[in-house]
PDB file of C-alpha atoms and ligand atoms in Angstrom:
ATOM      1  CA  UNK A   1     -18.578  94.114 -55.352  1.00 73.00           C
ATOM      2  CA  UNK A   2     -14.750  93.789 -55.356  1.00 92.00           C
ATOM      3  CA  UNK A   3     -13.784  94.690 -52.024  1.00 97.00           C
ATOM      4  CA  UNK A   4     -10.389  96.830 -52.223  1.00 98.00           C
ATOM      5  CA  UNK A   5      -7.954  97.323 -48.918  1.00 98.00           C
ATOM      6  CA  UNK A   6      -6.077 100.617 -47.795  1.00 98.00           C
ATOM      7  CA  UNK A   7      -3.605 100.181 -45.507  1.00 98.00           C
ATOM      8  CA  UNK A   8      -2.365 103.077 -43.409  1.00 98.00           C
ATOM      9  CA  UNK A   9       1.332 104.341 -43.684  1.00 98.00           C
ATOM     10  CA  UNK A  10       0.862 105.730 -40.119  1.00 98.00           C
ATOM     11  CA  UNK A  11       2.189 101.899 -38.726  1.00 98.00           C
ATOM     12  CA  UNK A  12       4.487 101.823 -40.974  1.00 98.00           C
ATOM     13  CA  UNK A  13       8.260 102.541 -40.791  1.00 98.00           C
ATOM     14  CA  UNK A  14       8.697 105.655 -41.806  1.00 98.00           C
ATOM     15  CA  UNK A  15      12.416 105.314 -42.211  1.00 98.00           C
ATOM     16  CA  UNK A  16      11.446 102.786 -44.911  1.00 98.00           C
ATOM     17  CA  UNK A  17       8.411 103.986 -45.989  1.00 98.00           C
ATOM     18  CA  UNK A  18       8.731 102.937 -49.715  1.00 98.00           C
ATOM     19  CA  UNK A  19       9.667  99.391 -48.607  1.00 98.00           C
ATOM     20  CA  UNK A  20       6.865  99.004 -46.799  1.00 98.00           C
ATOM     21  CA  UNK A  21       4.449 100.626 -49.648  1.00 98.00           C
ATOM     22  CA  UNK A  22       5.672  98.303 -52.046  1.00 98.00           C
ATOM     23  CA  UNK A  23       5.462  95.155 -49.627  1.00 98.00           C
ATOM     24  CA  UNK A  24       1.984  96.063 -48.892  1.00 98.00           C
ATOM     25  CA  UNK A  25       1.304  96.857 -52.868  1.00 98.00           C
ATOM     26  CA  UNK A  26       3.437  94.165 -54.081  1.00 98.00           C
ATOM     27  CA  UNK A  27       1.100  91.563 -51.914  1.00 98.00           C
ATOM     28  CA  UNK A  28      -2.016  93.070 -53.561  1.00 98.00           C
ATOM     29  CA  UNK A  29      -3.364  95.922 -51.754  1.00 98.00           C
ATOM     30  CA  UNK A  30      -5.204  98.159 -54.148  1.00 98.00           C
ATOM     31  CA  UNK A  31      -4.908 101.541 -52.434  1.00 98.00           C
ATOM     32  CA  UNK A  32      -2.183 103.042 -50.583  1.00 98.00           C
ATOM     33  CA  UNK A  33      -3.933 105.378 -47.949  1.00 98.00           C
ATOM     34  CA  UNK A  34      -1.868 108.857 -46.112  1.00 98.00           C
ATOM     35  CA  UNK A  35      -2.598 110.245 -43.215  1.00 98.00           C
ATOM     36  CA  UNK A  36      -2.123 113.763 -42.809  1.00 98.00           C
ATOM     37  CA  UNK A  37      -2.470 115.636 -39.317  1.00 98.00           C
ATOM     38  CA  UNK A  38      -2.038 119.069 -38.701  1.00 98.00           C
ATOM     39  CA  UNK A  39      -1.416 119.287 -34.526  1.00 98.00           C
ATOM     40  CA  UNK A  40      -4.674 121.381 -34.798  1.00 98.00           C
ATOM     41  CA  UNK A  41      -7.784 119.160 -36.585  1.00 98.00           C
ATOM     42  CA  UNK A  42      -6.414 116.126 -34.032  1.00 98.00           C
ATOM     43  CA  UNK A  43      -4.198 116.038 -31.866  1.00 97.00           C
ATOM     44  CA  UNK A  44      -1.206 114.915 -33.979  1.00 97.00           C
ATOM     45  CA  UNK A  45       1.102 115.967 -36.387  1.00 98.00           C
ATOM     46  CA  UNK A  46       1.911 113.360 -39.057  1.00 98.00           C
ATOM     47  CA  UNK A  47       3.348 114.196 -42.817  1.00 97.00           C
ATOM     48  CA  UNK A  48       2.797 116.771 -45.325  1.00 98.00           C
ATOM     49  CA  UNK A  49       2.229 117.590 -49.476  1.00 98.00           C
ATOM     50  CA  UNK A  50       5.787 116.464 -49.567  1.00 98.00           C
ATOM     51  CA  UNK A  51       5.447 112.656 -48.569  1.00 98.00           C
ATOM     52  CA  UNK A  52       2.945 112.117 -51.371  1.00 98.00           C
ATOM     53  CA  UNK A  53       5.180 113.779 -53.594  1.00 98.00           C
ATOM     54  CA  UNK A  54       7.329 111.307 -52.547  1.00 98.00           C
ATOM     55  CA  UNK A  55       5.607 107.960 -52.745  1.00 98.00           C
ATOM     56  CA  UNK A  56       4.768 108.964 -56.461  1.00 98.00           C
ATOM     57  CA  UNK A  57       7.774 108.936 -57.616  1.00 97.00           C
ATOM     58  CA  UNK A  58       8.099 105.084 -55.891  1.00 96.00           C
ATOM     59  CA  UNK A  59       4.716 103.397 -56.844  1.00 96.00           C
ATOM     60  CA  UNK A  60       1.737 103.220 -59.070  1.00 96.00           C
ATOM     61  CA  UNK A  61      -0.711 102.280 -57.077  1.00 96.00           C
ATOM     62  CA  UNK A  62      -3.520 104.972 -55.776  1.00 98.00           C
ATOM     63  CA  UNK A  63      -2.628 107.168 -53.414  1.00 99.00           C
ATOM     64  CA  UNK A  64      -5.992 107.174 -50.951  1.00 99.00           C
ATOM     65  CA  UNK A  65      -4.984 110.894 -49.328  1.00 99.00           C
ATOM     66  CA  UNK A  66      -6.785 111.440 -45.595  1.00 99.00           C
ATOM     67  CA  UNK A  67      -6.312 115.023 -45.027  1.00 99.00           C
ATOM     68  CA  UNK A  68      -7.246 115.115 -40.728  1.00 99.00           C
ATOM     69  CA  UNK A  69      -6.348 118.860 -41.061  1.00 98.00           C
ATOM     70  CA  UNK A  70      -8.631 122.332 -40.335  1.00 98.00           C
ATOM     71  CA  UNK A  71      -8.228 124.582 -43.778  1.00 98.00           C
ATOM     72  CA  UNK A  72      -7.815 122.262 -46.597  1.00 98.00           C
ATOM     73  CA  UNK A  73      -8.408 125.295 -48.775  1.00 98.00           C
ATOM     74  CA  UNK A  74      -4.711 126.723 -47.720  1.00 98.00           C
ATOM     75  CA  UNK A  75      -3.319 123.224 -49.146  1.00 98.00           C
ATOM     76  CA  UNK A  76      -5.446 121.026 -51.508  1.00 98.00           C
ATOM     77  CA  UNK A  77      -3.384 122.650 -54.618  1.00 98.00           C
ATOM     78  CA  UNK A  78      -0.511 120.876 -52.241  1.00 98.00           C
ATOM     79  CA  UNK A  79      -1.872 117.473 -52.499  1.00 99.00           C
ATOM     80  CA  UNK A  80      -3.605 117.501 -55.820  1.00 98.00           C
ATOM     81  CA  UNK A  81       0.279 118.806 -57.440  1.00 98.00           C
ATOM     82  CA  UNK A  82       1.778 116.577 -55.598  1.00 98.00           C
ATOM     83  CA  UNK A  83       0.385 113.208 -57.147  1.00 98.00           C
ATOM     84  CA  UNK A  84      -2.592 112.367 -54.943  1.00 99.00           C
ATOM     85  CA  UNK A  85      -5.666 109.747 -56.430  1.00 99.00           C
ATOM     86  CA  UNK A  86      -7.974 110.422 -54.283  1.00 99.00           C
ATOM     87  CA  UNK A  87      -8.504 112.823 -51.767  1.00 99.00           C
ATOM     88  CA  UNK A  88     -10.392 112.658 -48.586  1.00 99.00           C
ATOM     89  CA  UNK A  89     -11.783 116.235 -47.269  1.00 99.00           C
ATOM     90  CA  UNK A  90     -13.711 116.603 -43.556  1.00 99.00           C
ATOM     91  CA  UNK A  91     -16.696 117.389 -43.191  1.00 98.00           C
ATOM     92  CA  UNK A  92     -15.814 118.855 -40.167  1.00 98.00           C
ATOM     93  CA  UNK A  93     -13.205 120.724 -41.157  1.00 98.00           C
ATOM     94  CA  UNK A  94     -13.472 125.079 -42.386  1.00 98.00           C
ATOM     95  CA  UNK A  95     -14.519 126.018 -45.306  1.00 98.00           C
ATOM     96  CA  UNK A  96     -17.556 124.504 -48.067  1.00 98.00           C
ATOM     97  CA  UNK A  97     -16.786 121.122 -48.352  1.00 98.00           C
ATOM     98  CA  UNK A  98     -19.397 120.879 -51.627  1.00 98.00           C
ATOM     99  CA  UNK A  99     -16.879 123.050 -53.142  1.00 98.00           C
ATOM    100  CA  UNK A 100     -13.711 121.744 -51.538  1.00 99.00           C
ATOM    101  CA  UNK A 101     -14.893 118.461 -53.654  1.00 99.00           C
ATOM    102  CA  UNK A 102     -15.505 120.106 -56.816  1.00 98.00           C
ATOM    103  CA  UNK A 103     -12.137 120.904 -56.928  1.00 98.00           C
ATOM    104  CA  UNK A 104     -10.881 117.759 -56.538  1.00 99.00           C
ATOM    105  CA  UNK A 105     -12.882 116.723 -59.184  1.00 98.00           C
ATOM    106  CA  UNK A 106     -11.895 119.686 -61.474  1.00 98.00           C
ATOM    107  CA  UNK A 107      -8.800 118.733 -61.015  1.00 98.00           C
ATOM    108  CA  UNK A 108      -8.910 115.187 -62.306  1.00 98.00           C
ATOM    109  CA  UNK A 109      -8.862 113.498 -58.605  1.00 99.00           C
ATOM    110  CA  UNK A 110     -10.884 111.696 -57.013  1.00 99.00           C
ATOM    111  CA  UNK A 111     -13.443 113.138 -54.702  1.00 99.00           C
ATOM    112  CA  UNK A 112     -14.163 112.580 -51.082  1.00 99.00           C
ATOM    113  CA  UNK A 113     -15.874 113.527 -47.256  1.00 99.00           C
ATOM    114  CA  UNK A 114     -15.196 111.741 -44.275  1.00 99.00           C
ATOM    115  CA  UNK A 115     -17.166 111.763 -41.213  1.00 98.00           C
ATOM    116  CA  UNK A 116     -16.344 111.164 -37.023  1.00 98.00           C
ATOM    117  CA  UNK A 117     -17.620 109.301 -35.355  1.00 98.00           C
ATOM    118  CA  UNK A 118     -20.131 111.490 -33.851  1.00 98.00           C
ATOM    119  CA  UNK A 119     -21.591 113.183 -36.989  1.00 98.00           C
ATOM    120  CA  UNK A 120     -24.445 111.824 -38.664  1.00 98.00           C
ATOM    121  CA  UNK A 121     -24.774 110.127 -41.872  1.00 98.00           C
ATOM    122  CA  UNK A 122     -27.795 112.259 -42.910  1.00 98.00           C
ATOM    123  CA  UNK A 123     -25.011 115.600 -42.469  1.00 98.00           C
ATOM    124  CA  UNK A 124     -23.143 114.156 -46.061  1.00 98.00           C
ATOM    125  CA  UNK A 125     -25.727 112.619 -48.032  1.00 98.00           C
ATOM    126  CA  UNK A 126     -26.571 115.955 -50.278  1.00 98.00           C
ATOM    127  CA  UNK A 127     -22.777 115.050 -50.804  1.00 98.00           C
ATOM    128  CA  UNK A 128     -22.755 111.860 -52.169  1.00 98.00           C
ATOM    129  CA  UNK A 129     -23.071 113.279 -56.154  1.00 98.00           C
ATOM    130  CA  UNK A 130     -20.026 115.437 -55.385  1.00 98.00           C
ATOM    131  CA  UNK A 131     -18.013 112.160 -54.285  1.00 98.00           C
ATOM    132  CA  UNK A 132     -16.151 109.232 -55.169  1.00 98.00           C
ATOM    133  CA  UNK A 133     -15.434 108.130 -52.182  1.00 98.00           C
ATOM    134  CA  UNK A 134     -17.243 108.846 -48.674  1.00 98.00           C
ATOM    135  CA  UNK A 135     -15.231 107.798 -45.643  1.00 98.00           C
ATOM    136  CA  UNK A 136     -16.247 107.165 -42.172  1.00 98.00           C
ATOM    137  CA  UNK A 137     -14.258 107.451 -39.331  1.00 98.00           C
ATOM    138  CA  UNK A 138     -15.026 104.127 -37.179  1.00 98.00           C
ATOM    139  CA  UNK A 139     -12.363 105.722 -34.546  1.00 98.00           C
ATOM    140  CA  UNK A 140     -11.675 109.727 -33.207  1.00 98.00           C
ATOM    141  CA  UNK A 141      -9.316 110.342 -36.073  1.00 98.00           C
ATOM    142  CA  UNK A 142      -5.770 111.432 -34.322  1.00 97.00           C
ATOM    143  CA  UNK A 143      -3.790 107.671 -33.683  1.00 97.00           C
ATOM    144  CA  UNK A 144      -3.634 104.249 -35.278  1.00 97.00           C
ATOM    145  CA  UNK A 145      -3.998 101.083 -33.126  1.00 97.00           C
ATOM    146  CA  UNK A 146      -7.278 102.057 -31.343  1.00 98.00           C
ATOM    147  CA  UNK A 147     -10.451  99.780 -31.156  1.00 98.00           C
ATOM    148  CA  UNK A 148     -13.556  99.816 -33.231  1.00 98.00           C
ATOM    149  CA  UNK A 149     -16.435 101.722 -32.065  1.00 98.00           C
ATOM    150  CA  UNK A 150     -19.347  99.970 -32.484  1.00 97.00           C
ATOM    151  CA  UNK A 151     -22.310 102.452 -32.830  1.00 97.00           C
ATOM    152  CA  UNK A 152     -20.189 102.991 -36.145  1.00 98.00           C
ATOM    153  CA  UNK A 153     -21.536  99.364 -38.157  1.00 98.00           C
ATOM    154  CA  UNK A 154     -24.676 101.131 -38.266  1.00 98.00           C
ATOM    155  CA  UNK A 155     -24.012 104.448 -39.921  1.00 98.00           C
ATOM    156  CA  UNK A 156     -21.899 101.729 -42.544  1.00 98.00           C
ATOM    157  CA  UNK A 157     -25.365 100.232 -43.045  1.00 98.00           C
ATOM    158  CA  UNK A 158     -26.837 103.539 -43.137  1.00 98.00           C
ATOM    159  CA  UNK A 159     -24.539 105.434 -45.565  1.00 98.00           C
ATOM    160  CA  UNK A 160     -24.306 102.196 -48.007  1.00 98.00           C
ATOM    161  CA  UNK A 161     -28.377 102.128 -48.316  1.00 98.00           C
ATOM    162  CA  UNK A 162     -28.029 105.871 -49.193  1.00 98.00           C
ATOM    163  CA  UNK A 163     -25.322 105.389 -51.790  1.00 98.00           C
ATOM    164  CA  UNK A 164     -28.130 102.254 -53.037  1.00 97.00           C
ATOM    165  CA  UNK A 165     -30.637 104.578 -53.276  1.00 97.00           C
ATOM    166  CA  UNK A 166     -29.249 107.311 -55.078  1.00 97.00           C
ATOM    167  CA  UNK A 167     -27.284 105.077 -57.171  1.00 97.00           C
ATOM    168  CA  UNK A 168     -24.190 106.461 -57.070  1.00 97.00           C
ATOM    169  CA  UNK A 169     -21.178 105.054 -58.322  1.00 96.00           C
ATOM    170  CA  UNK A 170     -19.402 105.890 -54.903  1.00 97.00           C
ATOM    171  CA  UNK A 171     -16.838 103.608 -52.760  1.00 98.00           C
ATOM    172  CA  UNK A 172     -17.736 103.615 -48.635  1.00 98.00           C
ATOM    173  CA  UNK A 173     -14.655 103.216 -46.973  1.00 98.00           C
ATOM    174  CA  UNK A 174     -14.326 102.671 -43.240  1.00 98.00           C
ATOM    175  CA  UNK A 175     -11.180 103.787 -41.562  1.00 98.00           C
ATOM    176  CA  UNK A 176     -10.245 102.919 -37.630  1.00 98.00           C
ATOM    177  CA  UNK A 177      -9.493  99.949 -36.075  1.00 98.00           C
ATOM    178  CA  UNK A 178     -10.529  97.124 -38.645  1.00 98.00           C
ATOM    179  CA  UNK A 179      -8.672  93.651 -38.279  1.00 97.00           C
ATOM    180  CA  UNK A 180      -8.548  90.680 -39.561  1.00 95.00           C
ATOM    181  CA  UNK A 181     -11.118  89.740 -36.754  1.00 95.00           C
ATOM    182  CA  UNK A 182     -13.898  92.441 -37.932  1.00 96.00           C
ATOM    183  CA  UNK A 183     -13.645  93.145 -40.998  1.00 96.00           C
ATOM    184  CA  UNK A 184     -15.504  90.171 -41.926  1.00 95.00           C
ATOM    185  CA  UNK A 185     -18.760  92.289 -40.625  1.00 96.00           C
ATOM    186  CA  UNK A 186     -17.974  95.310 -41.677  1.00 97.00           C
ATOM    187  CA  UNK A 187     -17.578  94.345 -45.511  1.00 96.00           C
ATOM    188  CA  UNK A 188     -21.294  92.848 -44.942  1.00 95.00           C
ATOM    189  CA  UNK A 189     -22.395  95.811 -43.586  1.00 97.00           C
ATOM    190  CA  UNK A 190     -21.116  97.694 -46.982  1.00 97.00           C
ATOM    191  CA  UNK A 191     -17.918  99.270 -46.510  1.00 97.00           C
ATOM    192  CA  UNK A 192     -15.942  98.337 -49.874  1.00 96.00           C
ATOM    193  CA  UNK A 193     -12.549  99.727 -49.448  1.00 98.00           C
ATOM    194  CA  UNK A 194     -10.891  98.977 -45.382  1.00 98.00           C
ATOM    195  CA  UNK A 195      -7.987 100.602 -44.017  1.00 98.00           C
ATOM    196  CA  UNK A 196      -5.389  99.092 -41.662  1.00 98.00           C
ATOM    197  CA  UNK A 197      -3.215 100.595 -39.998  1.00 98.00           C
ATOM    198  CA  UNK A 198      -1.858  98.744 -37.252  1.00 98.00           C
ATOM    199  CA  UNK A 199      -3.218  94.844 -38.323  1.00 98.00           C
ATOM    200  CA  UNK A 200      -1.779  95.628 -41.804  1.00 98.00           C
ATOM    201  CA  UNK A 201       2.052  96.939 -40.639  1.00 98.00           C
ATOM    202  CA  UNK A 202       2.562  95.664 -37.569  1.00 97.00           C
ATOM    203  CA  UNK A 203       4.564  91.534 -37.960  1.00 96.00           C
ATOM    204  CA  UNK A 204       4.368  90.364 -42.053  1.00 98.00           C
ATOM    205  CA  UNK A 205       2.888  92.886 -44.061  1.00 98.00           C
ATOM    206  CA  UNK A 206       2.407  90.885 -46.847  1.00 98.00           C
ATOM    207  CA  UNK A 207       0.825  87.695 -45.209  1.00 97.00           C
ATOM    208  CA  UNK A 208      -1.387  90.278 -43.152  1.00 98.00           C
ATOM    209  CA  UNK A 209      -2.237  91.920 -47.354  1.00 98.00           C
ATOM    210  CA  UNK A 210      -2.815  88.293 -47.788  1.00 97.00           C
ATOM    211  CA  UNK A 211      -5.067  87.036 -45.060  1.00 96.00           C
ATOM    212  CA  UNK A 212      -7.558  90.506 -45.193  1.00 97.00           C
ATOM    213  CA  UNK A 213      -8.385  89.604 -48.228  1.00 97.00           C
ATOM    214  CA  UNK A 214      -9.012  86.114 -47.691  1.00 95.00           C
ATOM    215  CA  UNK A 215     -11.379  87.961 -44.951  1.00 95.00           C
ATOM    216  CA  UNK A 216     -12.755  90.224 -47.990  1.00 94.00           C
ATOM    217  CA  UNK A 217     -13.512  87.043 -49.804  1.00 88.00           C
ATOM    218  CA  UNK A 218     -15.931  85.602 -47.377  1.00 78.00           C
ATOM    219  CA  UNK A 219     -17.449  89.059 -46.143  1.00 67.00           C
ATOM    220  CA  UNK A 220     -18.266  89.724 -49.812  1.00 53.00           C
ATOM    221  CA  UNK A 221     -20.221  86.282 -50.397  1.00 58.00           C
ATOM    222  CA  UNK A 222     -21.957  87.296 -46.964  1.00 55.00           C
ATOM    223  CA  UNK A 223     -22.363  91.202 -47.985  1.00 48.00           C
ATOM    224  CA  UNK A 224     -24.554  89.726 -50.965  1.00 48.00           C
ATOM    225  CA  UNK A 225     -27.119  88.320 -48.522  1.00 43.00           C
ATOM    226  CA  UNK A 226     -27.937  91.422 -46.144  1.00 42.00           C
ATOM    227  CA  UNK A 227     -28.387  93.787 -49.269  1.00 40.00           C
TER     228      UNK A 227
HETATM  229  C1  DX5 B 301      -6.251 107.650 -37.829  1.00 68.65           C
HETATM  230  C2  DX5 B 301      -6.207 107.559 -39.470  1.00 68.65           C
HETATM  231  C3  DX5 B 301      -6.084 105.980 -39.655  1.00 68.65           C
HETATM  232  C4  DX5 B 301      -5.122 105.140 -38.565  1.00 68.65           C
HETATM  233  C5  DX5 B 301      -5.496 103.515 -39.110  1.00 68.65           C
HETATM  234  O1  DX5 B 301      -6.765 108.865 -37.262  1.00 68.65           O
HETATM  235  O2  DX5 B 301      -6.857 107.634 -39.916  1.00 68.65           O
HETATM  236  O3  DX5 B 301      -6.125 105.561 -41.186  1.00 68.65           O
HETATM  237  O4  DX5 B 301      -3.782 105.066 -38.988  1.00 68.65           O
HETATM  238  O5  DX5 B 301      -5.316 102.798 -38.077  1.00 68.65           O
HETATM  239  P1  DX5 B 301      -5.823 101.885 -37.034  1.00 68.65           P
HETATM  240  O6  DX5 B 301      -6.321 100.892 -38.608  1.00 68.65           O
HETATM  241  O7  DX5 B 301      -4.590 101.055 -36.825  1.00 68.65           O
HETATM  242  O8  DX5 B 301      -6.893 101.982 -36.691  1.00 68.65           O
HETATM  243 ZN1   ZN B 302      -7.238 107.933 -42.490  1.00 68.65          ZN
END
């Protein structure tokens, strides 16, 4: 299983966003994670579809767009048109999550659902056939730089098992608190896409990306024998 890194631009230098994204992608980051917050679903406001559109012109990297917004139905068209490669909707947002996933896929964009730390995995298992990726929040959404919630490790294992049992071609992403020090354990639990914000954009970006890939190689070997 190939493990992928999705650096969260929330911790990048917004005044030099293109430069920071290119540095991460040139160093080998497979995805670029874009955190969209509306100040309502979460207590913070970040960026919207115009920034996705601007990034689309700057990079061919996979734009992994995480919508932390109350009403995805109002904005899905904008994020599709902006050039998102993956759009992730919260199960806890308003509207019909299954319908949202179908709409994203019908537009030729990869569809994903995400759950907050307190939402049970069982709630989204019925949605797996509609998903190209599922995301487990490992911090409460809203801010970068928080600590990984240890109880979430079991949710990663549970979701990995549900994906394997059903034979779904669905990636399992985690988001929040991933560091070089805990990533091998996260990968061993079954995650195959790691979002990391502060641990990538804090300090030497290229060096951090390379170090995550080093950890993935070690972690991936361990993941083989925990299956
Ligand atoms: C949190 C965001 C995350 C965040 C991760 O609401 O969804 O993507 O930027 O940041 P770190 O890796 O610093 O926890
Ligand atoms: Zn995120």
